[in-house]
Amino acid sequence: MSKISAMMDTGKRSLMNSQTALQTVGHNIANKSTEGFSRQRVELMTNQPITEGNLQIGMGARAGVVTRVNNPWLEKQIQKEGTSMGYQDSRTNALSRVEQIYNEQANKGLNQYMTDFFNSFRELSNNPESLASRTMVRESAAALTKDFGRVVGQLKDVQEDIDGQIKTTVDEINQITKEIASLNEKVQMVEIQNTPANDERDRRDLLLKKLGEKIDISWAEGKDGMVTVTAGRTGILVSGSGSSELKAQETGDRDRLEIFFVGTGAPANITKQITGGRIGGALDVRDHIIEDMLAHVDNMAYTLAKEVNAAHIEGFDKSGRPGVLFFDMPEDVKGAAATINLNKTIFNDVGRIAAGAQPGAAGDNTVANVISSLQNRQVMDGGSSTLDDYYNTQVGQIGAIAQRAAKAQESQKNVLGQLTNIRESISGVSLDEETTKMIEFQKTYDASARLIKTADEMFDTVLNLKRL
Amino acid sequence: MRIADKMAFNQVNQNLSKNRSDMADLQNQAATQKRITKPSDDPLASARVLAARTEERGNTQFIKNINNARSFLEFSDQSLGELSEILVRAKELAISQSNDASGNAESRMVTASEVEQIYNQAVQIGNRKLGERYIFGGYKTQTMPFSQAGEYFGDDGDMKIQTHKDSFVAMNIPGNKVFLGKGLGGDGIVRARYEAPTNVEQLKEFQQEELQRKEQNQELEQNYLETRGPASERRNSRMDKQDPVTGGAGINLFTTLRNLEVSLRTNDKDGIQETLDTLDQAISQVVLARSEVGSRIMSVNNTMDSLQKAVVDNKVTASELEDADAFQVISDINKTDSTLKATLETSGKLIQPSLLDFLR
């Protein structure tokens, strides 16, 4: 037979359970907007019953454990897609800046300056005697070389900017890995007592996602509940409760930042191992796409200087002197666009522009014609395209790359959005649901109190037996 | 599916930001009237727009070139017209004085003065200037081509002007060809000598040939010196003299006029009659040169027409590639606007109600 005290006890425990459940509901509501939070649930279970004779009497409920509603495989997938997202994001951002350098929809660019340059030679050919048309040649050539410089300068600016981003991102990575390591320790400490470390795990999952957005990582959880995080192939960032740092530093060969893993030994350059995340995307633009564009514009400047010089030096200037180099010849293809310059002699005296093929013939425009014809000659790509074709192809190409990147970013955003939605549908907090639970547990609380009151009254009845 | 609050908020956020960015994009198109504002909007089209613009600028320049060449050619044509007129006058005078019926020593003396004036006019025409440039000096546009004695100080350079991507036209006629009859083709027509060199190899070849030609011209000069002589020398020896280098026959207008004048002054009837033939040839030499100029003007005009059409075509091409279709943009804006309003309305409904609103 059950005892009144047992009844009171059941009521009391039920009160406590309801309170725990309401506290958890409160925790859920409070963290409704917390990033990476998974809703939590108190697992209630029936208490150990008492057997009396052939009766088994229930002893109420007890709160077993507070668990979080979470799908770890989904979390891992989101983390992976987040790496792609970070890659696409930083790539798209950088590319949209590169693209602007080649945007001639609103501003004057290399294409126009080049046409102006060749047209100025056509004008010179119309009137080789005139100083005005000679000055036009000088101005258009100076403007063209300046624009070559602009393109190179702006491309390098983007590279420098990317370097800055890499540096900031590496600092953030170091912060995150430190926190993951300390969370590792907490998770282990909590879970050694067989209590799931819900909030710590949520936070750690979130940090792994954030880390993955910045750099491509691989990670695994050990039996002790701690995760090991590796960046690239060899940079072990987090191991147990310890973390190692990354460092962004210039190397001797090149004035661009490279990524070093600072472990116990000498710092190891892992730049080439990084192919994902924000850093991976930034590196791709910085080291492949921009370098490629630089090589192309150098190639153009070099060829232009070479071809114009070759013709110009065969000619004779206004006073019958043999032609000088028109452009200061860049030594190397590499860097040609930055160094291409109008020859000082010509800059100072436009009379030195050699328009004619023969000395002492003021109206001779043969060389001017040869130089302006260069515009339609196929001197690029081993004689298969003109300078214009070559440049326009570059513009089309960078446009296509930027467009593809933007589309990839868009679709990656969708993928990630969908996955996040699925995650929310599992782990997210619904106020309606929590409110319902709140009412539910409040009622339970009320009823439990009523039970205690009833037990109390029963006690009273028993205690008053004598008096009756 | 279980719907968490965050999902609803996310969804509202995403939808609104998409609508807003669509709207911003369309507004941009409406404001700029351009469909393409950066290469990634349409990579292929933006590369083609650049090519079309280059083409357009090139064509505009060719139009300028042609205008320049045309005024040069037209002025040459006009001058050659005058030249042939005065030669015809010289011929009329020669005919009238070639027989004793209409001429005598005295009238020939008077006519000689007029022929002398014609000679002077011919020299003046040879030294015509357009702006600061002598039109009959070949490349030597800054040197007076003819001395009073009829010596030539120009060269036989043809100033080639680009009228189209791959075509050049000579805008001048060197004076030694028209006035001295040098370097003419076998048919006596004055033609531009070379295709314009368009690359360095051709340029070097051109320079080489020019050097050779200069030597040949000197040789030619010596041959001419021999045949030039006092009026008493047999004129037959000068007439129809073959150019030893090119084989072309040509007439020296100045010598012809001078011979006529001398014959008139010396009352040399035979001499006058002989000049008649030469004058005929001289007139035809000038007329042929003029027809060459005329045909160049014609071809340049034709090119001009097609260039002007091409400029318009290119503008159309660029416009088709990059311009926004205003009608489409406006109707898209209206569409997006109503979508945005619908999103806002439904979003409000989606976020508003919660169980809490119904609990009192």
PDB file of N, CA and C in Angstrom, chain A residues 212-263:
ATOM      1  N   GLY A 212      35.579  26.822 -40.937  1.00  0.00           N
ATOM      2  CA  GLY A 212      35.529  26.233 -42.279  1.00  0.00           C
ATOM      3  C   GLY A 212      35.227  27.268 -43.350  1.00  0.00           C
ATOM      4  N   GLU A 213      34.482  28.315 -42.983  1.00  0.00           N
ATOM      5  CA  GLU A 213      34.210  29.369 -43.960  1.00  0.00           C
ATOM      6  C   GLU A 213      35.487  30.104 -44.336  1.00  0.00           C
ATOM      7  N   LYS A 214      36.418  30.127 -43.401  1.00  0.00           N
ATOM      8  CA  LYS A 214      37.638  30.901 -43.634  1.00  0.00           C
ATOM      9  C   LYS A 214      38.722  30.091 -44.327  1.00  0.00           C
ATOM     10  N   ILE A 215      38.776  28.820 -43.992  1.00  0.00           N
ATOM     11  CA  ILE A 215      39.860  28.001 -44.538  1.00  0.00           C
ATOM     12  C   ILE A 215      39.350  26.564 -44.630  1.00  0.00           C
ATOM     13  N   ASP A 216      39.827  25.835 -45.630  1.00  0.00           N
ATOM     14  CA  ASP A 216      39.321  24.466 -45.717  1.00  0.00           C
ATOM     15  C   ASP A 216      39.964  23.605 -44.639  1.00  0.00           C
ATOM     16  N   ILE A 217      39.081  22.983 -43.823  1.00  0.00           N
ATOM     17  CA  ILE A 217      39.583  22.168 -42.713  1.00  0.00           C
ATOM     18  C   ILE A 217      39.037  20.757 -42.830  1.00  0.00           C
ATOM     19  N   SER A 218      39.719  19.841 -42.198  1.00  0.00           N
ATOM     20  CA  SER A 218      39.110  18.534 -41.971  1.00  0.00           C
ATOM     21  C   SER A 218      39.160  18.313 -40.468  1.00  0.00           C
ATOM     22  N   TRP A 219      38.103  17.711 -39.940  1.00  0.00           N
ATOM     23  CA  TRP A 219      38.088  17.528 -38.491  1.00  0.00           C
ATOM     24  C   TRP A 219      37.382  16.236 -38.117  1.00  0.00           C
ATOM     25  N   ALA A 220      37.734  15.706 -36.960  1.00  0.00           N
ATOM     26  CA  ALA A 220      37.106  14.482 -36.492  1.00  0.00           C
ATOM     27  C   ALA A 220      37.044  14.536 -34.975  1.00  0.00           C
ATOM     28  N   GLU A 221      36.000  13.878 -34.431  1.00  0.00           N
ATOM     29  CA  GLU A 221      35.855  13.874 -32.980  1.00  0.00           C
ATOM     30  C   GLU A 221      36.395  12.555 -32.442  1.00  0.00           C
ATOM     31  N   GLY A 222      37.201  12.666 -31.415  1.00  0.00           N
ATOM     32  CA  GLY A 222      37.740  11.456 -30.803  1.00  0.00           C
ATOM     33  C   GLY A 222      36.797  10.884 -29.770  1.00  0.00           C
ATOM     34  N   LYS A 223      37.154   9.757 -29.190  1.00  0.00           N
ATOM     35  CA  LYS A 223      36.299   9.094 -28.187  1.00  0.00           C
ATOM     36  C   LYS A 223      36.116   9.961 -26.953  1.00  0.00           C
ATOM     37  N   ASP A 224      37.111  10.769 -26.670  1.00  0.00           N
ATOM     38  CA  ASP A 224      37.036  11.632 -25.488  1.00  0.00           C
ATOM     39  C   ASP A 224      36.167  12.866 -25.721  1.00  0.00           C
ATOM     40  N   GLY A 225      35.531  12.963 -26.911  1.00  0.00           N
ATOM     41  CA  GLY A 225      34.650  14.088 -27.187  1.00  0.00           C
ATOM     42  C   GLY A 225      35.396  15.312 -27.690  1.00  0.00           C
ATOM     43  N   MET A 226      36.711  15.193 -27.868  1.00  0.00           N
ATOM     44  CA  MET A 226      37.467  16.347 -28.356  1.00  0.00           C
ATOM     45  C   MET A 226      37.646  16.239 -29.867  1.00  0.00           C
ATOM     46  N   VAL A 227      37.645  17.384 -30.534  1.00  0.00           N
ATOM     47  CA  VAL A 227      37.838  17.352 -31.989  1.00  0.00           C
ATOM     48  C   VAL A 227      39.279  17.733 -32.335  1.00  0.00           C
ATOM     49  N   THR A 228      39.752  17.084 -33.420  1.00  0.00           N
ATOM     50  CA  THR A 228      41.061  17.435 -33.953  1.00  0.00           C
ATOM     51  C   THR A 228      40.809  18.140 -35.283  1.00  0.00           C
ATOM     52  N   VAL A 229      41.394  19.317 -35.460  1.00  0.00           N
ATOM     53  CA  VAL A 229      41.137  20.106 -36.664  1.00  0.00           C
ATOM     54  C   VAL A 229      42.427  20.271 -37.450  1.00  0.00           C
ATOM     55  N   THR A 230      42.369  19.958 -38.751  1.00  0.00           N
ATOM     56  CA  THR A 230      43.545  20.110 -39.600  1.00  0.00           C
ATOM     57  C   THR A 230      43.220  21.065 -40.749  1.00  0.00           C
ATOM     58  N   ALA A 231      44.110  21.986 -40.991  1.00  0.00           N
ATOM     59  CA  ALA A 231      43.945  22.876 -42.140  1.00  0.00           C
ATOM     60  C   ALA A 231      44.907  22.419 -43.219  1.00  0.00           C
ATOM     61  N   GLY A 232      44.445  22.484 -44.476  1.00  0.00           N
ATOM     62  CA  GLY A 232      45.273  21.966 -45.557  1.00  0.00           C
ATOM     63  C   GLY A 232      45.511  20.482 -45.303  1.00  0.00           C
ATOM     64  N   ARG A 233      46.688  19.986 -45.614  1.00  0.00           N
ATOM     65  CA  ARG A 233      46.952  18.576 -45.358  1.00  0.00           C
ATOM     66  C   ARG A 233      47.727  18.381 -44.071  1.00  0.00           C
ATOM     67  N   THR A 234      48.489  19.412 -43.683  1.00  0.00           N
ATOM     68  CA  THR A 234      49.441  19.146 -42.606  1.00  0.00           C
ATOM     69  C   THR A 234      49.327  20.067 -41.399  1.00  0.00           C
ATOM     70  N   GLY A 235      48.496  21.106 -41.519  1.00  0.00           N
ATOM     71  CA  GLY A 235      48.461  22.049 -40.403  1.00  0.00           C
ATOM     72  C   GLY A 235      47.463  21.633 -39.338  1.00  0.00           C
ATOM     73  N   ILE A 236      47.926  20.957 -38.310  1.00  0.00           N
ATOM     74  CA  ILE A 236      47.000  20.535 -37.250  1.00  0.00           C
ATOM     75  C   ILE A 236      46.763  21.716 -36.324  1.00  0.00           C
ATOM     76  N   LEU A 237      45.577  22.314 -36.473  1.00  0.00           N
ATOM     77  CA  LEU A 237      45.295  23.550 -35.752  1.00  0.00           C
ATOM     78  C   LEU A 237      44.872  23.285 -34.319  1.00  0.00           C
ATOM     79  N   VAL A 238      44.012  22.257 -34.148  1.00  0.00           N
ATOM     80  CA  VAL A 238      43.543  21.932 -32.807  1.00  0.00           C
ATOM     81  C   VAL A 238      43.753  20.454 -32.562  1.00  0.00           C
ATOM     82  N   SER A 239      44.359  20.155 -31.431  1.00  0.00           N
ATOM     83  CA  SER A 239      44.508  18.771 -31.040  1.00  0.00           C
ATOM     84  C   SER A 239      44.287  18.727 -29.545  1.00  0.00           C
ATOM     85  N   GLY A 240      43.198  18.045 -29.112  1.00  0.00           N
ATOM     86  CA  GLY A 240      42.878  18.003 -27.688  1.00  0.00           C
ATOM     87  C   GLY A 240      42.626  19.414 -27.178  1.00  0.00           C
ATOM     88  N   SER A 241      43.265  19.747 -26.086  1.00  0.00           N
ATOM     89  CA  SER A 241      43.019  21.075 -25.529  1.00  0.00           C
ATOM     90  C   SER A 241      44.101  22.073 -25.953  1.00  0.00           C
ATOM     91  N   GLY A 242      44.878  21.677 -26.956  1.00  0.00           N
ATOM     92  CA  GLY A 242      45.929  22.585 -27.425  1.00  0.00           C
ATOM     93  C   GLY A 242      45.658  23.053 -28.851  1.00  0.00           C
ATOM     94  N   SER A 243      46.139  24.256 -29.170  1.00  0.00           N
ATOM     95  CA  SER A 243      45.957  24.741 -30.537  1.00  0.00           C
ATOM     96  C   SER A 243      47.265  25.314 -31.071  1.00  0.00           C
ATOM     97  N   SER A 244      47.407  25.245 -32.408  1.00  0.00           N
ATOM     98  CA  SER A 244      48.588  25.842 -33.043  1.00  0.00           C
ATOM     99  C   SER A 244      48.113  26.988 -33.929  1.00  0.00           C
ATOM    100  N   GLU A 245      49.025  27.893 -34.197  1.00  0.00           N
ATOM    101  CA  GLU A 245      48.622  29.092 -34.934  1.00  0.00           C
ATOM    102  C   GLU A 245      49.042  29.043 -36.395  1.00  0.00           C
ATOM    103  N   LEU A 246      48.351  29.840 -37.172  1.00  0.00           N
ATOM    104  CA  LEU A 246      48.792  30.102 -38.545  1.00  0.00           C
ATOM    105  C   LEU A 246      49.409  31.491 -38.560  1.00  0.00           C
ATOM    106  N   LYS A 247      50.255  31.711 -39.536  1.00  0.00           N
ATOM    107  CA  LYS A 247      50.857  33.036 -39.643  1.00  0.00           C
ATOM    108  C   LYS A 247      50.891  33.441 -41.107  1.00  0.00           C
ATOM    109  N   ALA A 248      50.537  34.688 -41.357  1.00  0.00           N
ATOM    110  CA  ALA A 248      50.610  35.199 -42.727  1.00  0.00           C
ATOM    111  C   ALA A 248      51.849  36.071 -42.810  1.00  0.00           C
ATOM    112  N   GLN A 249      52.730  35.710 -43.736  1.00  0.00           N
ATOM    113  CA  GLN A 249      54.014  36.389 -43.777  1.00  0.00           C
ATOM    114  C   GLN A 249      54.523  36.446 -45.203  1.00  0.00           C
ATOM    115  N   GLU A 250      55.248  37.510 -45.502  1.00  0.00           N
ATOM    116  CA  GLU A 250      55.855  37.601 -46.833  1.00  0.00           C
ATOM    117  C   GLU A 250      57.065  36.690 -46.893  1.00  0.00           C
ATOM    118  N   THR A 251      57.287  36.164 -48.087  1.00  0.00           N
ATOM    119  CA  THR A 251      58.487  35.336 -48.241  1.00  0.00           C
ATOM    120  C   THR A 251      59.537  36.149 -48.985  1.00  0.00           C
ATOM    121  N   GLY A 252      60.692  35.574 -49.070  1.00  0.00           N
ATOM    122  CA  GLY A 252      61.779  36.294 -49.726  1.00  0.00           C
ATOM    123  C   GLY A 252      61.584  36.464 -51.216  1.00  0.00           C
ATOM    124  N   ASP A 253      60.951  35.473 -51.883  1.00  0.00           N
ATOM    125  CA  ASP A 253      60.887  35.491 -53.342  1.00  0.00           C
ATOM    126  C   ASP A 253      59.865  36.482 -53.882  1.00  0.00           C
ATOM    127  N   ARG A 254      58.907  36.852 -53.039  1.00  0.00           N
ATOM    128  CA  ARG A 254      57.776  37.554 -53.603  1.00  0.00           C
ATOM    129  C   ARG A 254      57.180  38.418 -52.522  1.00  0.00           C
ATOM    130  N   ASP A 255      56.701  39.619 -52.877  1.00  0.00           N
ATOM    131  CA  ASP A 255      56.160  40.473 -51.827  1.00  0.00           C
ATOM    132  C   ASP A 255      54.684  40.211 -51.590  1.00  0.00           C
ATOM    133  N   ARG A 256      54.318  38.935 -51.609  1.00  0.00           N
ATOM    134  CA  ARG A 256      52.936  38.587 -51.298  1.00  0.00           C
ATOM    135  C   ARG A 256      52.913  37.707 -50.055  1.00  0.00           C
ATOM    136  N   LEU A 257      51.805  37.819 -49.290  1.00  0.00           N
ATOM    137  CA  LEU A 257      51.706  37.026 -48.071  1.00  0.00           C
ATOM    138  C   LEU A 257      51.536  35.541 -48.381  1.00  0.00           C
ATOM    139  N   GLU A 258      52.226  34.723 -47.616  1.00  0.00           N
ATOM    140  CA  GLU A 258      52.049  33.289 -47.717  1.00  0.00           C
ATOM    141  C   GLU A 258      51.588  32.821 -46.335  1.00  0.00           C
ATOM    142  N   ILE A 259      50.970  31.644 -46.304  1.00  0.00           N
ATOM    143  CA  ILE A 259      50.435  31.145 -45.034  1.00  0.00           C
ATOM    144  C   ILE A 259      51.392  30.114 -44.439  1.00  0.00           C
ATOM    145  N   PHE A 260      51.766  30.342 -43.214  1.00  0.00           N
ATOM    146  CA  PHE A 260      52.675  29.405 -42.541  1.00  0.00           C
ATOM    147  C   PHE A 260      51.974  28.745 -41.376  1.00  0.00           C
ATOM    148  N   PHE A 261      52.281  27.473 -41.189  1.00  0.00           N
ATOM    149  CA  PHE A 261      51.770  26.760 -40.024  1.00  0.00           C
ATOM    150  C   PHE A 261      52.854  26.784 -38.962  1.00  0.00           C
ATOM    151  N   VAL A 262      52.495  27.368 -37.798  1.00  0.00           N
ATOM    152  CA  VAL A 262      53.485  27.460 -36.735  1.00  0.00           C
ATOM    153  C   VAL A 262      53.218  26.348 -35.726  1.00  0.00           C
ATOM    154  N   GLY A 263      53.877  25.238 -35.913  1.00  0.00           N
ATOM    155  CA  GLY A 263      53.708  24.124 -34.986  1.00  0.00           C
ATOM    156  C   GLY A 263      54.844  24.151 -33.988  1.00  0.00           C
TER     157      GLY A 263
END
